[in-house]
mmCIF file with all atom_site columns, C-alpha atoms in Angstrom:
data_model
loop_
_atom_site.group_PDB
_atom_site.id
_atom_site.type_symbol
_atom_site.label_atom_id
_atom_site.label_alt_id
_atom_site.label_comp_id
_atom_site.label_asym_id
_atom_site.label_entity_id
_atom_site.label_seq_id
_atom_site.pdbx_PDB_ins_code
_atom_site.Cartn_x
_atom_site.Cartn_y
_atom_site.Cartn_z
_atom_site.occupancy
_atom_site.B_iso_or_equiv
_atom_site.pdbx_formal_charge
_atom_site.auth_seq_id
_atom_site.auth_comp_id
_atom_site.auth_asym_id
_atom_site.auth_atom_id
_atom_site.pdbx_PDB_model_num
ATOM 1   C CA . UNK A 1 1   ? -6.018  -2.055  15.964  1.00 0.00 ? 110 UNK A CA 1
ATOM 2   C CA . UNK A 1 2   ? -6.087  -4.321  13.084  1.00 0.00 ? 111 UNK A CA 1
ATOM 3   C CA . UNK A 1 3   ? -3.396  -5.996  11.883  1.00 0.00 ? 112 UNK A CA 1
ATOM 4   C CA . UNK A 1 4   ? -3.042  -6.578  8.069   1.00 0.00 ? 113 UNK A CA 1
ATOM 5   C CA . UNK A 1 5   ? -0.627  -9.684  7.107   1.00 0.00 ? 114 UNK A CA 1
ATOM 6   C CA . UNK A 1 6   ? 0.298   -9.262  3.886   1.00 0.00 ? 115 UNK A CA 1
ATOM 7   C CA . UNK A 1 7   ? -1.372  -8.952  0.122   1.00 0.00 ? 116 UNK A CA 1
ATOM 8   C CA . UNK A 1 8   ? -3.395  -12.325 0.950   1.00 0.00 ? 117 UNK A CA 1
ATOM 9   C CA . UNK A 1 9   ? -4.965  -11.207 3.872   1.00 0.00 ? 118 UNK A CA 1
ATOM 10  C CA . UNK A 1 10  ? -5.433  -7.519  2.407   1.00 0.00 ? 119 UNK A CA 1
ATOM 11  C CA . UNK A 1 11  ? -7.725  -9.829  -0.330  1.00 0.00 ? 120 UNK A CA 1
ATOM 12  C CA . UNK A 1 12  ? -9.870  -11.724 2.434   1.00 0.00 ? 121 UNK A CA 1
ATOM 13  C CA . UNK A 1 13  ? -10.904 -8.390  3.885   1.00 0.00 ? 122 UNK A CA 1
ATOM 14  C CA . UNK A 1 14  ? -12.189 -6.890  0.778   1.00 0.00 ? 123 UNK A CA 1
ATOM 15  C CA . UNK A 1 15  ? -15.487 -5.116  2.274   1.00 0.00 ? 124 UNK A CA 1
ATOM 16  C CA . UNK A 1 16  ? -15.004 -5.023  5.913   1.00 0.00 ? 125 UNK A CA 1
ATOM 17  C CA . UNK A 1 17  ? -15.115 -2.302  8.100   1.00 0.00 ? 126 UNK A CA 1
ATOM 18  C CA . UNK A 1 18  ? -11.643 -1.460  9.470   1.00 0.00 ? 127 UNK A CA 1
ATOM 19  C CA . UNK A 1 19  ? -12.233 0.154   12.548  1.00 0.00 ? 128 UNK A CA 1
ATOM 20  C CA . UNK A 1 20  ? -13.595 3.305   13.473  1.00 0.00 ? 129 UNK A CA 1
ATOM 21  C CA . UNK A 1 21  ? -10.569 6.369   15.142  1.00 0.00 ? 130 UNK A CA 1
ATOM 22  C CA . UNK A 1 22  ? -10.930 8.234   18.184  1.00 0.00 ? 131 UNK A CA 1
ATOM 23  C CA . UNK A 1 23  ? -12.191 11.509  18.498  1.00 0.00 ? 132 UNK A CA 1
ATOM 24  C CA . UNK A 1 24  ? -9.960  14.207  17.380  1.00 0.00 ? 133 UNK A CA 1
ATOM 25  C CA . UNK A 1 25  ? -10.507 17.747  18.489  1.00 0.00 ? 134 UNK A CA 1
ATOM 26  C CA . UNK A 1 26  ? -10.839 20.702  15.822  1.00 0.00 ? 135 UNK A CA 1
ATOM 27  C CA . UNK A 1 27  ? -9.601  23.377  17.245  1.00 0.00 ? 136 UNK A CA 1
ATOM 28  C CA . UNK A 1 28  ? -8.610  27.379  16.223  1.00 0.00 ? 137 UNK A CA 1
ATOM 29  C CA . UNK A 1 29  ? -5.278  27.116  16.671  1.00 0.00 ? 138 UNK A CA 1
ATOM 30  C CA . UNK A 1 30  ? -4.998  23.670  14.175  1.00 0.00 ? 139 UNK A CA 1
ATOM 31  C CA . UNK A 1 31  ? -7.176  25.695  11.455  1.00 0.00 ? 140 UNK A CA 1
ATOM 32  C CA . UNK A 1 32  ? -5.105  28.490  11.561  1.00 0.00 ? 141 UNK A CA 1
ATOM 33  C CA . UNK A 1 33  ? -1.546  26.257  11.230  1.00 0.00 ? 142 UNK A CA 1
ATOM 34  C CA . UNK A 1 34  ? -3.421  24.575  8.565   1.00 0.00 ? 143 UNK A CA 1
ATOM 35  C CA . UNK A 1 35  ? -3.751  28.030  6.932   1.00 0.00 ? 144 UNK A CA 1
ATOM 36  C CA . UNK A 1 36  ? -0.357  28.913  7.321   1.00 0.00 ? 145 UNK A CA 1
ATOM 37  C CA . UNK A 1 37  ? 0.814   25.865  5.713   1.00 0.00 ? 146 UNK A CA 1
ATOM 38  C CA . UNK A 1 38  ? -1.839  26.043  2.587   1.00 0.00 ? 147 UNK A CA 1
ATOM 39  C CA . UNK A 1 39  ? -1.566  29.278  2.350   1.00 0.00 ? 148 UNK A CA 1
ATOM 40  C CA . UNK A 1 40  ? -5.520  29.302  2.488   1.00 0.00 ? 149 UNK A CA 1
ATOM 41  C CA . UNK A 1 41  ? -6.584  32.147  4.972   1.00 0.00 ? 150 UNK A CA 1
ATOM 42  C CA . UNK A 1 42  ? -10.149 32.303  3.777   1.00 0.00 ? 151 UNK A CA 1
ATOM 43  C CA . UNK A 1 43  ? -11.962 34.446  6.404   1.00 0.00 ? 152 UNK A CA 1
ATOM 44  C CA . UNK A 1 44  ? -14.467 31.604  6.763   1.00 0.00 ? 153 UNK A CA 1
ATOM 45  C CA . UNK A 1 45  ? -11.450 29.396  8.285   1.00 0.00 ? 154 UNK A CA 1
ATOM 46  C CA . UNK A 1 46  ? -9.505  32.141  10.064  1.00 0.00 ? 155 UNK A CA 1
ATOM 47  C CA . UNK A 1 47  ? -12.183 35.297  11.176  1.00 0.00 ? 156 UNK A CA 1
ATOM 48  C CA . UNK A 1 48  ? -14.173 33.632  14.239  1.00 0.00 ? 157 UNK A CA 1
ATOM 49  C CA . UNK A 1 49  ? -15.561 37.391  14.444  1.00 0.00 ? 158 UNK A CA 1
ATOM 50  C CA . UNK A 1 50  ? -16.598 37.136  10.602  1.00 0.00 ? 159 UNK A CA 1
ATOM 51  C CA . UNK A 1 51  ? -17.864 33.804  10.300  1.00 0.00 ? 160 UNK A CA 1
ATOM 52  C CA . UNK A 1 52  ? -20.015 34.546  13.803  1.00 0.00 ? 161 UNK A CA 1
ATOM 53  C CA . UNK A 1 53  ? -22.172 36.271  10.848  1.00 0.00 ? 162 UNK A CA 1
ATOM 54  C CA . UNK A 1 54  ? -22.604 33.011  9.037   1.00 0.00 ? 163 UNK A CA 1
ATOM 55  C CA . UNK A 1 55  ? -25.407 30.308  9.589   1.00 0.00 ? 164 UNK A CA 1
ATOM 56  C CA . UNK A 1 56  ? -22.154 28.398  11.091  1.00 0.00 ? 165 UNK A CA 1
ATOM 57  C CA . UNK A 1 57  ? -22.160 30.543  13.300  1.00 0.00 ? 166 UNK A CA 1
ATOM 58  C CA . UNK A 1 58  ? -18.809 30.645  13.894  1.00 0.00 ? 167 UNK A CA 1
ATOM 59  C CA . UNK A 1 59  ? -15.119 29.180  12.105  1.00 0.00 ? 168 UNK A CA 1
ATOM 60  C CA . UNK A 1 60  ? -15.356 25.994  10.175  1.00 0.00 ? 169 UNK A CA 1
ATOM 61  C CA . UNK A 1 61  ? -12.054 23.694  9.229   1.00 0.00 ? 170 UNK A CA 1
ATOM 62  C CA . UNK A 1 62  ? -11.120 23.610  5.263   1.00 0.00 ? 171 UNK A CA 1
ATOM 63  C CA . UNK A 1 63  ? -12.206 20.530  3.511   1.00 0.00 ? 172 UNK A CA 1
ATOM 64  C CA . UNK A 1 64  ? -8.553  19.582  3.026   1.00 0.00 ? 173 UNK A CA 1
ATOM 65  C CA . UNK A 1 65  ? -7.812  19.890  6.686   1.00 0.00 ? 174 UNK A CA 1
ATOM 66  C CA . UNK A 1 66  ? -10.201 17.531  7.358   1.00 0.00 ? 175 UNK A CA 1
ATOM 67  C CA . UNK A 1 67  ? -8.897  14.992  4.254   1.00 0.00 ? 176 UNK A CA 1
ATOM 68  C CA . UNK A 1 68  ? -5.443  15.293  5.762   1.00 0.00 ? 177 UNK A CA 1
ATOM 69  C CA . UNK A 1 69  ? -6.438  13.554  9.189   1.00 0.00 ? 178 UNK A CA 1
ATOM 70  C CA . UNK A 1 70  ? -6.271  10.453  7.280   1.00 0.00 ? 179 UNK A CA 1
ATOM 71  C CA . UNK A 1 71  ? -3.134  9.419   7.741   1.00 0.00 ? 180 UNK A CA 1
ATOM 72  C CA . UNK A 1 72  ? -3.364  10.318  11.725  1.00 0.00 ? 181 UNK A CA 1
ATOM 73  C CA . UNK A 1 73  ? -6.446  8.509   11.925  1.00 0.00 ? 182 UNK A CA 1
ATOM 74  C CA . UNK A 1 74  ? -5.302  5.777   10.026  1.00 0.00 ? 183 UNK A CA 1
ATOM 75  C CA . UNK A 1 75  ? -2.447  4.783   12.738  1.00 0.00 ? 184 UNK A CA 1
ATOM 76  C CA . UNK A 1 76  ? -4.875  4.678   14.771  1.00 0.00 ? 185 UNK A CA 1
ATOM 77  C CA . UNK A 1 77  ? -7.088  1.751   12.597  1.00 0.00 ? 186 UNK A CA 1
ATOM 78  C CA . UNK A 1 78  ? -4.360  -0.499  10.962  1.00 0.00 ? 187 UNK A CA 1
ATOM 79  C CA . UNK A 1 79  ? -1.285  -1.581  10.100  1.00 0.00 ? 188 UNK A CA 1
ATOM 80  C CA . UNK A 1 80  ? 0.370   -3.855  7.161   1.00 0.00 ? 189 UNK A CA 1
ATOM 81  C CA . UNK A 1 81  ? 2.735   -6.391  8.142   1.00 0.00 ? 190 UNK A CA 1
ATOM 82  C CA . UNK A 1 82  ? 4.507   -8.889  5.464   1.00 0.00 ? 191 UNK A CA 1
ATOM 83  C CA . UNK A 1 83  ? 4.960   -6.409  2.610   1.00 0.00 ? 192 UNK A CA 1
ATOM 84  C CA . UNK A 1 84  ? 8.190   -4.455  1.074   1.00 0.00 ? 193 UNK A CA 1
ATOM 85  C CA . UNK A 1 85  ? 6.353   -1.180  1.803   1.00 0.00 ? 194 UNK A CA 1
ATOM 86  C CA . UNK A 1 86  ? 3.029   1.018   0.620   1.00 0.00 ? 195 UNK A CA 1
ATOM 87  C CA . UNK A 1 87  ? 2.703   5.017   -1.466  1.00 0.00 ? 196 UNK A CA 1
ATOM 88  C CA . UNK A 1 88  ? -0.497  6.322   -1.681  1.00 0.00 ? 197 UNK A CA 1
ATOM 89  C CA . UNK A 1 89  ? -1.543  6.826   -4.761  1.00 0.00 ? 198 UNK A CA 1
ATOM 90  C CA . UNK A 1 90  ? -4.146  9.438   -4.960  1.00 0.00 ? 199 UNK A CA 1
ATOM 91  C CA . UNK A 1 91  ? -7.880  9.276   -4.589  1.00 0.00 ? 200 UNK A CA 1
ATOM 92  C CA . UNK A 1 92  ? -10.880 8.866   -6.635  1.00 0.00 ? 201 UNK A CA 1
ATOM 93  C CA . UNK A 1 93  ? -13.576 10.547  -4.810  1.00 0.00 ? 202 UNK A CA 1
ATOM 94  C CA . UNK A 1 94  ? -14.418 13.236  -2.418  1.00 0.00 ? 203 UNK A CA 1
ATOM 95  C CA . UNK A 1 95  ? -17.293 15.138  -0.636  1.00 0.00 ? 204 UNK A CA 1
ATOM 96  C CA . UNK A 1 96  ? -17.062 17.590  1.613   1.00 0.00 ? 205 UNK A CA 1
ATOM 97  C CA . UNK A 1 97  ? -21.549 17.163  2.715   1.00 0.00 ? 206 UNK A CA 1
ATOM 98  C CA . UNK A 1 98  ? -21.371 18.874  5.929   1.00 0.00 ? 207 UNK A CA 1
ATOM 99  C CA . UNK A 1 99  ? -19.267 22.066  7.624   1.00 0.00 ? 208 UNK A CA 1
ATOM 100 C CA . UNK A 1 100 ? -16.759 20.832  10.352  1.00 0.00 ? 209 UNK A CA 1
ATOM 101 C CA . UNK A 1 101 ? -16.789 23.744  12.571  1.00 0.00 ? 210 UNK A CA 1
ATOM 102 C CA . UNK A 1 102 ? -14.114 24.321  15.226  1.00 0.00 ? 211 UNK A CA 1
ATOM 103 C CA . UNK A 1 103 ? -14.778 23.450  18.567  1.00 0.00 ? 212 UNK A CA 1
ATOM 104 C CA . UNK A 1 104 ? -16.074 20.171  17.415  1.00 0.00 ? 213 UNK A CA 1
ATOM 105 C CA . UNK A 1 105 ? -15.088 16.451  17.440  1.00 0.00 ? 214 UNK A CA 1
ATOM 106 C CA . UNK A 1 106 ? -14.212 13.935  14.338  1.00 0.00 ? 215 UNK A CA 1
ATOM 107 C CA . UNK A 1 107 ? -13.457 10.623  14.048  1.00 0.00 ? 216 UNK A CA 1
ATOM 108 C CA . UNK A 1 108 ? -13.128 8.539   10.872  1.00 0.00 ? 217 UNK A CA 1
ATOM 109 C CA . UNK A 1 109 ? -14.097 4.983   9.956   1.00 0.00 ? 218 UNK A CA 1
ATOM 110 C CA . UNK A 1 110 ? -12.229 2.713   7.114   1.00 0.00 ? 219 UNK A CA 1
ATOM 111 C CA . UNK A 1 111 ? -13.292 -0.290  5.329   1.00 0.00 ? 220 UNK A CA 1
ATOM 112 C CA . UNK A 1 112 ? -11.402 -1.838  2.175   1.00 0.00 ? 221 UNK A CA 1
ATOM 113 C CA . UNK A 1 113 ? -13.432 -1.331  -0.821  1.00 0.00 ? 222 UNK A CA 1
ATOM 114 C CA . UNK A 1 114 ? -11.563 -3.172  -3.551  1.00 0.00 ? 223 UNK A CA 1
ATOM 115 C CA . UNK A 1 115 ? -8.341  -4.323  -4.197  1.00 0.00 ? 224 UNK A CA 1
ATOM 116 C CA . UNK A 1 116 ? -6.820  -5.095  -7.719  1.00 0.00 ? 225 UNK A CA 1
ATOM 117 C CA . UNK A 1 117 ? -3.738  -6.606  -8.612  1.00 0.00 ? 226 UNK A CA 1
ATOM 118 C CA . UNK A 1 118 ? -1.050  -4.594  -10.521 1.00 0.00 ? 227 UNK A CA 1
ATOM 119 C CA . UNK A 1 119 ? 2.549   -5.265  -11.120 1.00 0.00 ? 228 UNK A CA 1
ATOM 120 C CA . UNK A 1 120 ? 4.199   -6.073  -7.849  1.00 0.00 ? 229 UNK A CA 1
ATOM 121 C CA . UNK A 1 121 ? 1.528   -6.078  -5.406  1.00 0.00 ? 230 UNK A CA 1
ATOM 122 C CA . UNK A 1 122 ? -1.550  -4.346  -5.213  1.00 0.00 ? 231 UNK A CA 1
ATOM 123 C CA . UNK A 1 123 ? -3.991  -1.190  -5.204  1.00 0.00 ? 232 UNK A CA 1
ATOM 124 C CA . UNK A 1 124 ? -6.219  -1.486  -2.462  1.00 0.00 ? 233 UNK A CA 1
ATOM 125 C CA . UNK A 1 125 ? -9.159  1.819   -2.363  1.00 0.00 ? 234 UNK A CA 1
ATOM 126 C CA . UNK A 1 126 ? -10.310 2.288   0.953   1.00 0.00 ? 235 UNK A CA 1
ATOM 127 C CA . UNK A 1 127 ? -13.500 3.845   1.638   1.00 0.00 ? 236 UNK A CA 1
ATOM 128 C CA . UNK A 1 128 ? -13.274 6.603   4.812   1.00 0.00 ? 237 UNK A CA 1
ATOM 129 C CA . UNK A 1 129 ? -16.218 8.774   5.977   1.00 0.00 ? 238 UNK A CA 1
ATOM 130 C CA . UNK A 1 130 ? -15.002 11.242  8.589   1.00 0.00 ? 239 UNK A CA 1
ATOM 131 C CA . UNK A 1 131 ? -18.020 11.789  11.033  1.00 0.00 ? 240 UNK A CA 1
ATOM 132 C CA . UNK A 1 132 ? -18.864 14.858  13.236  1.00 0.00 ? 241 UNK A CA 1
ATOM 133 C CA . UNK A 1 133 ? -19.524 14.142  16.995  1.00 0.00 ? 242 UNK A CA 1
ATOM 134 C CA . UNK A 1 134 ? -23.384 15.076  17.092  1.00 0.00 ? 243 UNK A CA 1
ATOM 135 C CA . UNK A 1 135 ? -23.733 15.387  13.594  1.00 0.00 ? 244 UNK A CA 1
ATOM 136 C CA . UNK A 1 136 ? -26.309 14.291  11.008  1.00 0.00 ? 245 UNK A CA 1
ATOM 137 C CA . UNK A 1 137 ? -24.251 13.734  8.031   1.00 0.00 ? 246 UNK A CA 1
ATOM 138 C CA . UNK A 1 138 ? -20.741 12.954  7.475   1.00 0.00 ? 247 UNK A CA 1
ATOM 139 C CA . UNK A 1 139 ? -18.353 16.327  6.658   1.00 0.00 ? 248 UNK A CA 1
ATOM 140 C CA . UNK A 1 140 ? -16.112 14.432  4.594   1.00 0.00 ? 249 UNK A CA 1
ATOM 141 C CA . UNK A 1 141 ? -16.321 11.263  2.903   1.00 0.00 ? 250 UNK A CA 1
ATOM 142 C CA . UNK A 1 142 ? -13.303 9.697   0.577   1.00 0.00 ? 251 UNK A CA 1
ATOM 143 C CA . UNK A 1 143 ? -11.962 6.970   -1.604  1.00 0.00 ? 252 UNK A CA 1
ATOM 144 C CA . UNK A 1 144 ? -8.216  6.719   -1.148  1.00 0.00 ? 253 UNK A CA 1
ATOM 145 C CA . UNK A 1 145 ? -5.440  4.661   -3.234  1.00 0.00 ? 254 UNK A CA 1
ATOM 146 C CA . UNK A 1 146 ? -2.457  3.451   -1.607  1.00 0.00 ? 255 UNK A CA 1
ATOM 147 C CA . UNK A 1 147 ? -0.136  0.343   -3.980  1.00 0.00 ? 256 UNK A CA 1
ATOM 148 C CA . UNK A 1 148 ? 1.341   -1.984  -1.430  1.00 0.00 ? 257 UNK A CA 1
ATOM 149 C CA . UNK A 1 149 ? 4.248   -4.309  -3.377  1.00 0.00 ? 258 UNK A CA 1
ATOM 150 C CA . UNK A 1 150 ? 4.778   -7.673  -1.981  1.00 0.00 ? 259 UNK A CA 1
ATOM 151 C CA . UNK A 1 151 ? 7.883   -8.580  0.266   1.00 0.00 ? 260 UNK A CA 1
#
């Protein structure tokens, strides 16, 4: 785990590669809470009898599921140290380039983009690309926002 010590050090690591999570398992019964919470009980995410019809050949996880790892994943990379406190502050891209279906393994990697100054502190966009364990392609890559004000 990476330590980040404050705005200046934040700066220094502008390009470099965070770290990379553990796996994570995908599993039914995380897809279907998912659901549940969303409110997004598309068969393709919830029928494993349905979706056995598909070229999937079975359930994959939502897009969004797989975008809201990254704040698990992320404890798992870094932390900041030496600031009055971080918000996320939205995101400015997102692909969803391959199916994640269940039964299968993610992890996710981080690496600072860019960071730009702004009142207070900072707006640092982090580049993550969520990788399948076997796969070809990533099923979800991201550019995330989080402001981090100085202590």
């Amino acid at each position: 785990m990476i330590t980040l010590d404050g705005i200046d050090d934040i700066k220094a690591r502008v390009g470099q590669e965070l770290g990379v999570s553990e796996w994570d398992e995908v599993t039914q019964e995380k897809i279907d809470a998912f659901a549940e919470a969303t409110g997004d009980h598309q068969w393709i995410h919830v029928d494993p009898e349905r979706a056995q019809q598909t070229p999937f050949g079975g359930t994959i996880a939502h897009g969004y599921y797989t975008l809201s790892l990254a704040p698990k994943l992320t404890y798992e990379l870094y932390t900041v140290e030496n600031v009055a406190f971080a918000l996320n502050y939205g995101l400015n891209k997102v692909r969803f380039p391959a199916p994640l279906p269940v039964g299968s393994k993610v992890r996710m990697r981080a690496t600072i983009a860019s960071v730009e100054d702004i009142p207070g502190g900072i707006q640092m966009a982090t580049a993550l690309t969520f990788e399948r364990e076997g796969g070809d392609k990533p099923v979800c890559v991201a550019e995330t926002l989080v402001r981090i004000y100085a202590g």
